Amino acid sequence: MSPTDRIRSPELLAKVMSAAEAAALIPVGANVGMSGFTGAGYPKAVPQALADRLAALHAAGDTSARIGLWTGASTAPELDGALAKADGIEMRLPYQSDPTCRALINAGKMHYTDMHLSHVAQFAWFGFLGKLDVAVVEVVAILPDGRLVPSTSVGNNKTWLDQADKIIIEVNELQSAGLEGMHDIYYGTEIPPHRKPIPMLHTGDRIGEPYLRCDPKKVVAVVRTSQADRNSVFAAPDAVSEQIAGHIMEFLQHEVKAGRLPPELLPLQSGVGNVANAVLSGLNQGPFENLTAFTEVLQDGMLEMLRSGKLSFASATALSLSPAATAEFNANIDFYRQRIVLRPQEISNHPELVRRLGVIAMNAMIEADLYGNVNSTHIMGSSIMNGIGGSGDFARNGYLSFFVTPSVAKGGAISCIVPMVSHVDHTEHDVQVIVTEQGLADLRGLAPTQRAKLIVERCAHPSFRPQLQDYIDRAARGAPGLHTPHLLSEALSWHTRFLETGHM
Amino acid sequence: MSPTDRIRSPELLAKVMSAAEAAALIPVGANVGMSGFTGAGYPKAVPQALADRLAALHAAGDTSARIGLWTGASTAPELDGALAKADGIEMRLPYQSDPTCRALINAGKMHYTDMHLSHVAQFAWFGFLGKLDVAVVEVVAILPDGRLVPSTSVGNNKTWLDQADKIIIEVNELQSAGLEGMHDIYYGTEIPPHRKPIPMLHTGDRIGEPYLRCDPKKVVAVVRTSQADRNSVFAAPDAVSEQIAGHIMEFLQHEVKAGRLPPELLPLQSGVGNVANAVLSGLNQGPFENLTAFTEVLQDGMLEMLRSGKLSFASATALSLSPAATAEFNANIDFYRQRIVLRPQEISNHPELVRRLGVIAMNAMIEADLYGNVNSTHIMGSSIMNGIGGSGDFARNGYLSFFVTPSVAKGGAISCIVPMVSHVDHTEHDVQVIVTEQGLADLRGLAPTQRAKLIVERCAHPSFRPQLQDYIDRAARGAPGLHTPHLLSEALSWHTRFLETGHM
C-alpha cells in the first residue's frame, strides 16, 4: 500500500516517522490520552515504543519516569500491557482489564481512577482531571484537509484530539478502508451553561459527522502501522450462561405480554462476555423482531443478529469481534455500514440518551447482596477487577436494568449472593432485576426485606441458601433496625472466611 | 370566602363533600398517590379522615386495612403522621421523614421503597409500581374547565392525576391565590420509544402550562380546607454550619479563579437544613452575582437571595418556608412569581436537565468513608433515616457534587468519617467533594488511596484522625489488595463498637 492511499494530507504525510521517534516526543510525566475501547482501535506501535523508552530511562536510574494514561476503556497487551510491564503508568483512567496493569494497581504501585465512562470526556473539558498533554490516536486514514477517518472504536478520541497540545496519529493500514462513513462524531456538546439538547430520537439517528476534526498544526507525528486489533476468540455460551439468558428471555416475553414493553422491546445494551453472548444468542433465536441496540460494544452476537435481520440497527462506540467475525465484517462492510453507527462514548453512554431511548441494560456483576446492592469492580472489597465501565450510565438511566452472574464462583467456594457486598458500585436504588442460572428476582418497587426474600429464593445457589436464610432470620431478631436488617459484626464475614479458608 | 371563588367549575362544585365522606371513597388496599413535597402542598383533611376510618376498621377487627402511600417526598403530621399512627400504611414510597412513619419502618411493620425522586413518575407510568388507584391532591383553585391551580408543591401530582382511576381534590383556601401562574407543568414527557428532548436551556425557561390537567369525570370528591403548610421555624446557622459554608465559598471562589466555573457560577441545588441555609447565607453575603438555582426545594435563604438580587431566578418543585417567610412570600407574591417557577419533580430532578444545565449539587450526608463512598440514608447500616431523595439525581449528573456533614455526631461519640460506610447511597464514582467543619477534600480525579489521605487530613475530626490513620496503615500491610485497602474483619467495627459501647 502506498502511504498516500491512507495519508492524503501532504502536510501530515511530511510528519511520518517511526514509532520510536514519535514516542520520543511524549514528555515524561505527561498526561496522554490514547485511543482504544475494549481492545479495538488502540494505537499499536507508539505505546510499545514509549514503554521501551521509559524502561530505558528506569534502567538509567530515572525510576520515576512515567505517564498518566487516559483511554476510552480497556485496550490490549500492546498498550496497557506494554506500558504496565515497563512500570510506565503513574495514573490510569477510566477502565482497564490488563493482567499486568491490574496486578500493579492491586500491589499499590499504580494509581487507578475508576469512572463512569459517560463522565470522562466532560471531566477532561471541565479541567477536573488536569491538563491533557498528548493524544495518541489510531485512525484508518487522514483526509486531504487533515480530518481523520476513525478506526474500530471512537471512545474519547474527539476529546483527546481537542484537548491535547500535541497529537500523534497512528494510521493502521490493516483496518478496513470501508469503515469510512460508519462513524457519527457529534460536535454539539458544550460546557455548561452553553449546553443544548442532544438531537437524537432513535438509535440510528446520525447527528454528527463521519470524521474526527484535527488541527494539523498540533500533529507532531504520524506513524504507519498494519496490525490487527486484539481479537478475542468467541466462546460458545456454556450451560450456566444459557440458563441465565433463558430467564431473561422469559422475563422479557412476560413484560411484553403485560404491556410493559413493546413487541420490538426497547434498545438493548449488553455488557461484554459469556452471558452477554448467550443472551444475544437467545434473542437471535427468540420471538422478538426489529430489535435495536444502543450499547457500548458490538460483539459477534450482534453481528449475527444484524445478519439474521432480528436486529435492525446497532449504535455503539466500539467493535469487539473475534478474528472470524472480523473477517466476515470486513467482507460485508457495506452491509454493516447501513446498520451500524459508531459514536463517541460520551454519546453512546449519555444519561440523557439512555433515559430518552429507554435502554434495556444488561450487565455482569461480581456479587449482589440480599438487599440488591451490586459490586461490579472489587474482589473481596480491596482488589480491583476491571472497573465500573458504562454499567452505571446504563443501569441508572435505562428503562430496565438487569445485573447477571452465575450464583457461585471458584467451583462453588464463593457465593455471588452475599449478606453484604464488599464494595458497592450500584446501589439498591439502581438495581431492578438480578439474574443467576438459578432464576430471576424482579426487585421493582420492593422494600429491602422483600428483596432479600426473593433474591435468596430465586437467585442464590442451593448450597448457600440455608446460610443466607439463617442470616436473614438472625438479623430479623438482632439487627438494630429492621428496614435493612444487618448484623454488622458478620455482614462481611463471608468474605473474611473465604480469605482465611478458601471457602465462604 | 365563597366556594365559587376557588371552585369555578360547576361540575366539580357539585362534588364538594366532607373529608370523611371523601375518605370513604378510598378502597382499603388501594395505592393512593398524594400531593406533598417537604411539608408543602400536601392534603390536610382527607388523610386524617382516612386514618380515622382505618383505625376504626382495625378496632372492628379488620387489622389488615391499610393503603399503599405514594407522594412527592416527605409530608407532614397531618398526612404521614396521621396514617402511620393509625398503622394505615402497608407500603410507603418514595421518601419520608415523619417520626412515627420512620419508627414503624425500622420496627419492620411498614414497607418502604426508597427511590431516586426523578425515577418515581416514570416508574408509575411504566407500571413498575403496580396500579395507582386514587389520587388525593391539594390545589389552590379549580378553573371553570376543571384544570387545577397547583399549590405550594408540584411533586408527582401530574402523574397521580393522570394515572389514578379516582381523584379527590382538596382546595386549600388558605394558600395564596397569587400562586396562580408560578407553576410550569410540562406535558411533553412520554414513555419510550416516544420520548423527545426536554426543551429547556436555562433554569428560568417555561416549557409547559401553569395548570394541572384533570379529567373531571375521574373526580369523585372535592374537599374544602383552610390550613397552613407544615412551616418549620428557620434555624439560624450554627458555628459548624457556618464553617462548612465557609469552606464551600472559598472553594467556589478558587474554582472561578482557576477558570473552572463562570463568575456567576452554575445553577445551584441545595438540600434542606442547617448547612444548606448557612451556604445560602454565605452566598447572599458573598462575591457572586446573578446566581440561579435549579433545585428541589426553596427555603427561606433562597427568598432572601431573590430579594437581595444575588439570585436572579429559582426553579424548584416545592417551597419549604418558615411562617415568617411564608407571610413575606404571600405579601410579595407578584415579585416572586417573576423569579420562581415550580415544576413537576420529574423535571426539577431530571438527569437530562441536571447534566445539561451543569448544576452545582450540595447535599447533606450521614457519613462518608475513607474512599469517598457516602451514606445518606441509614443509621448503623440497618435503620432508615429519611431516604435518598433527589441527592442521587443531582450528584450523579451535576457539574460539581458536594456532600457535607459535621465531622462528628452525638457529641463526639460518632465519627462521620469512617473506614467503611454502613450503607452506600452514593458510590466513589459519584462523589467529588466532601466537606466538614474541619475542611474540604477535593476528590476529583483521585485514586482511592489518594482520596483516603485527603479525607483524613481535611475532613475527619482530630479526635478520630489517629484511629483512621491507624486503619489506613494497617490496611496497607494487611489488606488482600491495595487498590482500596480494607480489613474486612474490622471495616464495620466502628459501627458495632458504637452499638455496643455508645462510642466509636
Short mmCIF file of C-alpha atoms in Angstrom, two decimals, chain A residues 62-421:
data_model
loop_
_atom_site.label_atom_id
_atom_site.label_comp_id
_atom_site.label_asym_id
_atom_site.label_seq_id
_atom_site.Cartn_x
_atom_site.Cartn_y
_atom_site.Cartn_z
CA ASP A 62 15.31 7.72 36.40
CA THR A 63 12.93 5.40 38.21
CA SER A 64 10.08 7.92 38.35
CA ALA A 65 9.73 8.24 34.57
CA ARG A 66 6.04 7.55 33.99
CA ILE A 67 2.96 8.95 32.28
CA GLY A 68 -0.69 9.43 33.12
CA LEU A 69 -2.68 7.19 30.78
CA TRP A 70 -6.24 8.03 29.76
CA THR A 71 -8.16 5.92 27.24
CA GLY A 72 -11.70 5.12 26.18
CA ALA A 73 -11.83 1.88 28.15
CA SER A 74 -9.72 -1.29 28.18
CA THR A 75 -7.10 -1.78 25.48
CA ALA A 76 -4.65 -4.60 24.78
CA PRO A 77 -1.23 -6.08 25.57
CA GLU A 78 0.47 -3.69 23.12
CA LEU A 79 -0.82 -0.70 25.09
CA ASP A 80 -1.78 -1.31 28.73
CA GLY A 81 0.31 -4.47 28.87
CA ALA A 82 3.48 -2.94 27.43
CA LEU A 83 3.33 0.25 29.49
CA ALA A 84 2.45 -1.64 32.68
CA LYS A 85 5.29 -4.13 32.19
CA ALA A 86 7.64 -1.18 31.87
CA ASP A 87 6.17 0.28 35.09
CA GLY A 88 5.44 3.31 32.96
CA ILE A 89 2.00 4.33 34.22
CA GLU A 90 1.62 6.69 37.19
CA MET A 91 -2.16 7.13 36.93
CA ARG A 92 -4.61 5.14 34.85
CA LEU A 93 -8.19 6.03 33.96
CA PRO A 94 -11.07 5.30 33.31
CA TYR A 95 -11.08 1.48 32.83
CA GLN A 96 -8.59 -1.35 32.45
CA SER A 97 -8.58 -5.12 32.15
CA ASP A 98 -4.92 -5.94 31.54
CA PRO A 99 -3.44 -8.55 33.93
CA THR A 100 -0.15 -6.69 34.48
CA CYS A 101 -1.92 -3.39 34.92
CA ARG A 102 -4.35 -4.93 37.41
CA ALA A 103 -1.53 -6.56 39.35
CA LEU A 104 0.31 -3.26 39.71
CA ILE A 105 -2.83 -1.44 40.82
CA ASN A 106 -3.58 -4.09 43.42
CA ALA A 107 0.03 -4.01 44.61
CA GLY A 108 -0.38 -0.31 45.31
CA LYS A 109 2.14 0.58 42.59
CA MET A 110 -0.19 2.29 40.11
CA HIS A 111 -2.98 4.76 40.77
CA TYR A 112 -6.26 3.99 39.07
CA THR A 113 -9.34 6.21 38.96
CA ASP A 114 -12.43 4.21 38.13
CA MET A 115 -15.03 6.41 36.45
CA HIS A 116 -18.40 6.25 34.76
CA LEU A 117 -17.49 6.17 31.06
CA SER A 118 -20.01 8.93 30.28
CA HIS A 119 -18.20 11.25 32.70
CA VAL A 120 -14.70 11.04 31.28
CA ALA A 121 -14.87 13.42 28.32
CA GLN A 122 -16.73 16.13 30.20
CA PHE A 123 -14.41 15.93 33.22
CA ALA A 124 -11.49 16.41 30.84
CA TRP A 125 -13.10 19.53 29.32
CA PHE A 126 -14.03 20.86 32.74
CA GLY A 127 -10.36 20.63 33.75
CA PHE A 128 -11.16 18.24 36.59
CA LEU A 129 -8.52 15.68 35.55
CA GLY A 130 -5.64 18.06 34.98
CA LYS A 131 -4.10 19.03 31.65
CA LEU A 132 -4.09 16.55 28.79
CA ASP A 133 -0.71 16.93 27.13
CA VAL A 134 -0.59 14.43 24.29
CA ALA A 135 -3.13 12.46 22.24
CA VAL A 136 -2.15 9.18 20.55
CA VAL A 137 -4.95 8.06 18.27
CA GLU A 138 -5.27 5.23 15.78
CA VAL A 139 -7.16 6.07 12.59
CA VAL A 140 -7.99 4.37 9.32
CA ALA A 141 -6.98 7.29 7.12
CA ILE A 142 -6.20 11.00 7.02
CA LEU A 143 -8.23 13.16 4.60
CA PRO A 144 -6.54 15.82 2.43
CA ASP A 145 -7.74 18.56 4.82
CA GLY A 146 -6.38 16.76 7.87
CA ARG A 147 -9.65 15.28 9.15
CA LEU A 148 -9.42 11.70 10.35
CA VAL A 149 -11.32 8.54 9.45
CA PRO A 150 -11.87 6.86 12.84
CA SER A 151 -10.90 3.26 13.44
CA THR A 152 -12.79 0.37 15.08
CA SER A 153 -13.55 2.41 18.20
CA VAL A 154 -14.32 6.05 18.83
CA GLY A 155 -14.12 6.23 22.64
CA ASN A 156 -12.82 9.60 23.83
CA ASN A 157 -10.82 10.36 20.69
CA LYS A 158 -12.72 13.53 19.87
CA THR A 159 -11.96 14.91 23.31
CA TRP A 160 -8.31 13.83 23.30
CA LEU A 161 -7.76 15.47 19.87
CA ASP A 162 -9.49 18.66 21.08
CA GLN A 163 -7.77 18.90 24.44
CA ALA A 164 -4.20 17.76 23.85
CA ASP A 165 -1.38 20.15 22.98
CA LYS A 166 0.36 17.55 20.80
CA ILE A 167 -1.18 14.85 18.63
CA ILE A 168 0.40 11.62 17.42
CA ILE A 169 -1.58 9.74 14.81
CA GLU A 170 -1.21 6.06 14.03
CA VAL A 171 -2.58 5.17 10.61
CA ASN A 172 -3.37 1.46 10.70
CA GLU A 173 -3.46 0.20 7.14
CA LEU A 174 -4.82 -3.18 8.21
CA GLN A 175 -8.11 -1.65 9.35
CA SER A 176 -10.69 -1.76 6.56
CA ALA A 177 -10.95 1.42 4.48
CA GLY A 178 -14.64 0.55 4.37
CA LEU A 179 -15.02 1.81 7.95
CA GLU A 180 -15.22 5.29 6.42
CA GLY A 181 -18.78 6.52 6.86
CA MET A 182 -19.69 4.23 9.73
CA HIS A 183 -18.94 6.81 12.43
CA ASP A 184 -21.01 9.69 13.73
CA ILE A 185 -18.98 12.24 15.66
CA TYR A 186 -21.19 14.74 17.44
CA TYR A 187 -19.63 18.18 17.86
CA GLY A 188 -22.63 19.79 19.56
CA THR A 189 -21.52 19.15 23.13
CA GLU A 190 -20.55 22.23 25.10
CA ILE A 191 -19.55 23.13 28.61
CA PRO A 192 -22.39 24.43 30.84
CA PRO A 193 -24.07 26.93 30.70
CA HIS A 194 -23.95 26.56 26.92
CA ARG A 195 -25.31 23.04 26.55
CA LYS A 196 -28.24 22.20 24.31
CA PRO A 197 -30.43 19.12 23.95
CA ILE A 198 -28.75 16.28 22.07
CA PRO A 199 -30.92 15.93 18.95
CA MET A 200 -31.26 12.15 18.89
CA LEU A 201 -34.63 10.38 18.92
CA HIS A 202 -33.73 6.89 17.67
CA THR A 203 -30.67 4.65 17.95
CA GLY A 204 -29.98 5.05 14.24
CA ASP A 205 -30.11 8.85 14.08
CA ARG A 206 -26.98 10.45 12.71
CA ILE A 207 -26.42 13.75 14.48
CA GLY A 208 -22.78 14.49 13.68
CA GLU A 209 -20.04 14.00 11.12
CA PRO A 210 -18.30 10.85 9.86
CA TYR A 211 -14.84 12.27 10.61
CA LEU A 212 -12.79 13.44 13.57
CA ARG A 213 -11.67 17.04 13.33
CA CYS A 214 -7.97 17.52 13.93
CA ASP A 215 -5.82 20.64 13.95
CA PRO A 216 -2.88 19.66 11.72
CA LYS A 217 -0.65 22.18 13.49
CA LYS A 218 -0.93 20.15 16.70
CA VAL A 219 0.10 16.93 14.95
CA VAL A 220 3.73 16.20 15.83
CA ALA A 221 3.97 12.73 14.35
CA VAL A 222 2.25 10.29 12.04
CA VAL A 223 3.15 6.62 12.40
CA ARG A 224 2.19 3.91 9.93
CA THR A 225 1.09 0.55 11.33
CA SER A 226 -0.51 -2.59 9.98
CA GLN A 227 -1.68 -4.77 12.82
CA ALA A 228 -4.93 -6.38 13.88
CA ASP A 229 -6.94 -5.41 16.96
CA ARG A 230 -6.84 -7.69 19.99
CA ASN A 231 -9.46 -10.04 18.65
CA SER A 232 -10.57 -12.47 21.28
CA VAL A 233 -11.91 -15.82 20.27
CA PHE A 234 -15.66 -16.03 20.60
CA ALA A 235 -16.52 -18.54 23.31
CA ALA A 236 -19.69 -20.53 22.75
CA PRO A 237 -22.08 -19.94 25.66
CA ASP A 238 -21.84 -22.52 28.44
CA ALA A 239 -24.81 -24.09 30.22
CA VAL A 240 -24.86 -21.56 33.05
CA SER A 241 -24.86 -18.62 30.63
CA GLU A 242 -27.62 -20.23 28.64
CA GLN A 243 -29.74 -20.68 31.76
CA ILE A 244 -29.26 -17.01 32.68
CA ALA A 245 -30.17 -15.99 29.14
CA GLY A 246 -33.23 -18.22 29.32
CA HIS A 247 -34.50 -16.46 32.44
CA ILE A 248 -34.04 -13.08 30.80
CA MET A 249 -35.81 -14.18 27.61
CA GLU A 250 -38.74 -15.49 29.62
CA PHE A 251 -38.93 -12.28 31.63
CA LEU A 252 -38.87 -10.09 28.51
CA GLN A 253 -41.70 -12.12 26.98
CA HIS A 254 -43.65 -11.77 30.20
CA GLU A 255 -43.14 -7.99 30.18
CA VAL A 256 -44.32 -7.72 26.58
CA LYS A 257 -47.40 -9.75 27.44
CA ALA A 258 -48.08 -7.48 30.43
CA GLY A 259 -47.87 -4.43 28.18
CA ARG A 260 -44.81 -3.07 29.92
CA LEU A 261 -42.59 -3.49 26.84
CA PRO A 262 -43.41 -3.08 23.15
CA PRO A 263 -43.14 -6.22 20.98
CA GLU A 264 -39.88 -4.98 19.46
CA LEU A 265 -38.63 -4.31 23.00
CA LEU A 266 -36.52 -1.19 23.54
CA PRO A 267 -32.88 -0.55 22.57
CA LEU A 268 -30.62 -3.19 24.07
CA GLN A 269 -27.41 -2.56 25.94
CA SER A 270 -25.31 -5.58 26.67
CA GLY A 271 -22.04 -5.86 28.53
CA VAL A 272 -19.21 -7.98 27.22
CA GLY A 273 -18.68 -11.66 27.92
CA ASN A 274 -20.17 -15.10 28.01
CA VAL A 275 -23.55 -14.27 29.46
CA ALA A 276 -23.99 -11.36 27.08
CA ASN A 277 -23.23 -13.65 24.17
CA ALA A 278 -25.75 -16.17 25.45
CA VAL A 279 -28.43 -13.51 25.76
CA LEU A 280 -27.73 -12.28 22.24
CA SER A 281 -27.84 -15.83 21.01
CA GLY A 282 -31.16 -16.33 22.78
CA LEU A 283 -32.55 -13.17 21.22
CA ASN A 284 -31.35 -14.28 17.81
CA GLN A 285 -33.41 -17.46 18.12
CA GLY A 286 -36.23 -15.82 20.03
CA PRO A 287 -39.62 -14.34 19.14
CA PHE A 288 -38.68 -10.65 19.03
CA GLU A 289 -38.32 -8.83 15.69
CA ASN A 290 -36.98 -5.42 14.67
CA LEU A 291 -34.76 -5.11 17.71
CA THR A 292 -32.30 -2.26 18.10
CA ALA A 293 -29.15 -1.83 20.16
CA PHE A 294 -27.83 1.25 21.93
CA THR A 295 -24.74 -0.06 23.59
CA GLU A 296 -21.01 0.39 24.12
CA VAL A 297 -19.57 -2.58 22.32
CA LEU A 298 -20.68 -4.71 19.40
CA GLN A 299 -19.67 -8.35 19.83
CA ASP A 300 -20.01 -11.24 17.41
CA GLY A 301 -23.54 -11.90 18.63
CA MET A 302 -24.79 -8.51 17.50
CA LEU A 303 -23.37 -9.06 14.01
CA GLU A 304 -25.20 -12.38 13.80
CA MET A 305 -28.42 -10.65 14.77
CA LEU A 306 -27.88 -7.95 12.14
CA ARG A 307 -27.32 -10.66 9.53
CA SER A 308 -30.40 -12.61 10.56
CA GLY A 309 -32.44 -9.42 10.50
CA LYS A 310 -33.57 -9.80 14.12
CA LEU A 311 -31.60 -6.66 14.87
CA SER A 312 -32.39 -3.77 12.57
CA PHE A 313 -29.81 -1.27 13.83
CA ALA A 314 -26.96 -1.05 16.33
CA SER A 315 -25.32 2.01 17.87
CA ALA A 316 -22.07 1.61 19.82
CA THR A 317 -18.70 3.18 20.44
CA ALA A 318 -16.55 0.15 19.60
CA LEU A 319 -16.38 -3.22 17.92
CA SER A 320 -15.06 -6.23 19.82
CA LEU A 321 -15.01 -9.12 17.41
CA SER A 322 -13.35 -12.48 17.08
CA PRO A 323 -10.91 -12.98 14.18
CA ALA A 324 -13.57 -14.91 12.28
CA ALA A 325 -16.20 -12.21 12.85
CA THR A 326 -13.69 -9.52 11.86
CA ALA A 327 -13.08 -11.25 8.54
CA GLU A 328 -16.80 -11.58 7.91
CA PHE A 329 -17.39 -7.96 8.97
CA ASN A 330 -14.70 -6.67 6.61
CA ALA A 331 -16.00 -8.80 3.74
CA ASN A 332 -19.52 -7.40 4.17
CA ILE A 333 -18.72 -3.94 5.41
CA ASP A 334 -21.16 -2.20 3.04
CA PHE A 335 -23.99 -4.22 4.59
CA TYR A 336 -22.88 -3.36 8.12
CA ARG A 337 -22.28 0.32 7.37
CA GLN A 338 -26.01 0.71 6.77
CA ARG A 339 -26.84 -0.91 10.09
CA ILE A 340 -24.11 0.20 12.50
CA VAL A 341 -23.06 3.60 13.76
CA LEU A 342 -20.04 4.15 16.00
CA ARG A 343 -20.21 7.20 18.26
CA PRO A 344 -18.07 8.91 20.90
CA GLN A 345 -18.58 7.22 24.27
CA GLU A 346 -19.95 10.42 25.77
CA ILE A 347 -22.86 9.89 23.35
CA SER A 348 -23.09 6.08 23.39
CA ASN A 349 -23.36 6.23 27.19
CA HIS A 350 -25.03 9.61 27.68
CA PRO A 351 -27.59 9.65 30.54
CA GLU A 352 -29.84 11.95 28.50
CA LEU A 353 -29.98 9.46 25.64
CA VAL A 354 -30.08 6.28 27.71
CA ARG A 355 -33.11 7.61 29.56
CA ARG A 356 -34.80 9.07 26.47
CA LEU A 357 -34.41 5.93 24.39
CA GLY A 358 -35.40 3.70 27.33
CA VAL A 359 -32.47 1.33 27.09
CA ILE A 360 -32.72 -2.23 28.43
CA ALA A 361 -29.43 -2.58 30.31
CA MET A 362 -27.82 -5.97 30.90
CA ASN A 363 -24.55 -6.01 32.80
CA ALA A 364 -22.44 -8.60 34.53
CA MET A 365 -21.51 -8.26 38.18
CA ILE A 366 -19.15 -9.84 40.70
CA GLU A 367 -21.67 -10.15 43.53
CA ALA A 368 -25.01 -8.86 44.79
CA ASP A 369 -26.26 -8.69 48.33
CA LEU A 370 -29.55 -9.54 49.99
CA TYR A 371 -30.83 -6.01 49.56
CA GLY A 372 -29.95 -5.57 45.90
CA ASN A 373 -26.68 -3.68 46.11
CA VAL A 374 -24.24 -4.71 43.39
CA ASN A 375 -20.47 -4.98 43.32
CA SER A 376 -19.11 -4.78 39.77
CA THR A 377 -15.48 -3.99 40.41
CA HIS A 378 -13.82 -5.36 43.54
CA ILE A 379 -12.65 -8.80 44.65
CA MET A 380 -13.05 -9.19 48.42
CA GLY A 381 -13.50 -5.45 48.88
CA SER A 382 -9.91 -4.43 48.21
CA SER A 383 -8.69 -5.59 44.79
CA ILE A 384 -9.93 -4.05 41.57
CA MET A 385 -11.02 -6.39 38.79
CA ASN A 386 -11.58 -4.07 35.80
CA GLY A 387 -13.76 -1.08 36.57
CA ILE A 388 -17.35 0.13 36.50
CA GLY A 389 -17.21 0.97 32.81
CA GLY A 390 -20.54 2.08 31.45
CA SER A 391 -22.67 -0.13 33.67
CA GLY A 392 -23.72 2.80 35.87
CA ASP A 393 -24.58 5.01 32.91
CA PHE A 394 -26.99 2.38 31.64
CA ALA A 395 -28.28 0.94 34.92
CA ARG A 396 -29.23 4.28 36.47
CA ASN A 397 -30.86 5.72 33.39
CA GLY A 398 -32.22 2.73 31.49
CA TYR A 399 -35.83 1.59 31.28
CA LEU A 400 -34.92 -1.79 32.75
CA SER A 401 -31.71 -2.78 34.44
CA PHE A 402 -30.51 -6.37 34.73
CA PHE A 403 -27.43 -7.49 36.66
CA VAL A 404 -26.32 -11.05 35.97
CA THR A 405 -23.82 -13.52 37.40
CA PRO A 406 -23.51 -17.25 37.96
CA SER A 407 -24.71 -17.92 41.52
CA VAL A 408 -21.32 -19.29 42.57
CA ALA A 409 -17.69 -18.83 41.59
CA LYS A 410 -14.42 -20.71 42.17
CA GLY A 411 -16.06 -24.10 41.81
CA GLY A 412 -18.68 -23.32 44.42
CA ALA A 413 -16.35 -21.84 47.04
CA ILE A 414 -17.76 -18.35 46.56
CA SER A 415 -21.42 -17.39 46.71
CA CYS A 416 -22.15 -14.48 44.39
CA ILE A 417 -25.13 -13.67 46.62
CA VAL A 418 -23.81 -12.47 49.97
CA PRO A 419 -25.26 -10.80 53.07
CA MET A 420 -23.48 -7.53 52.24
CA VAL A 421 -21.38 -6.80 49.17
#
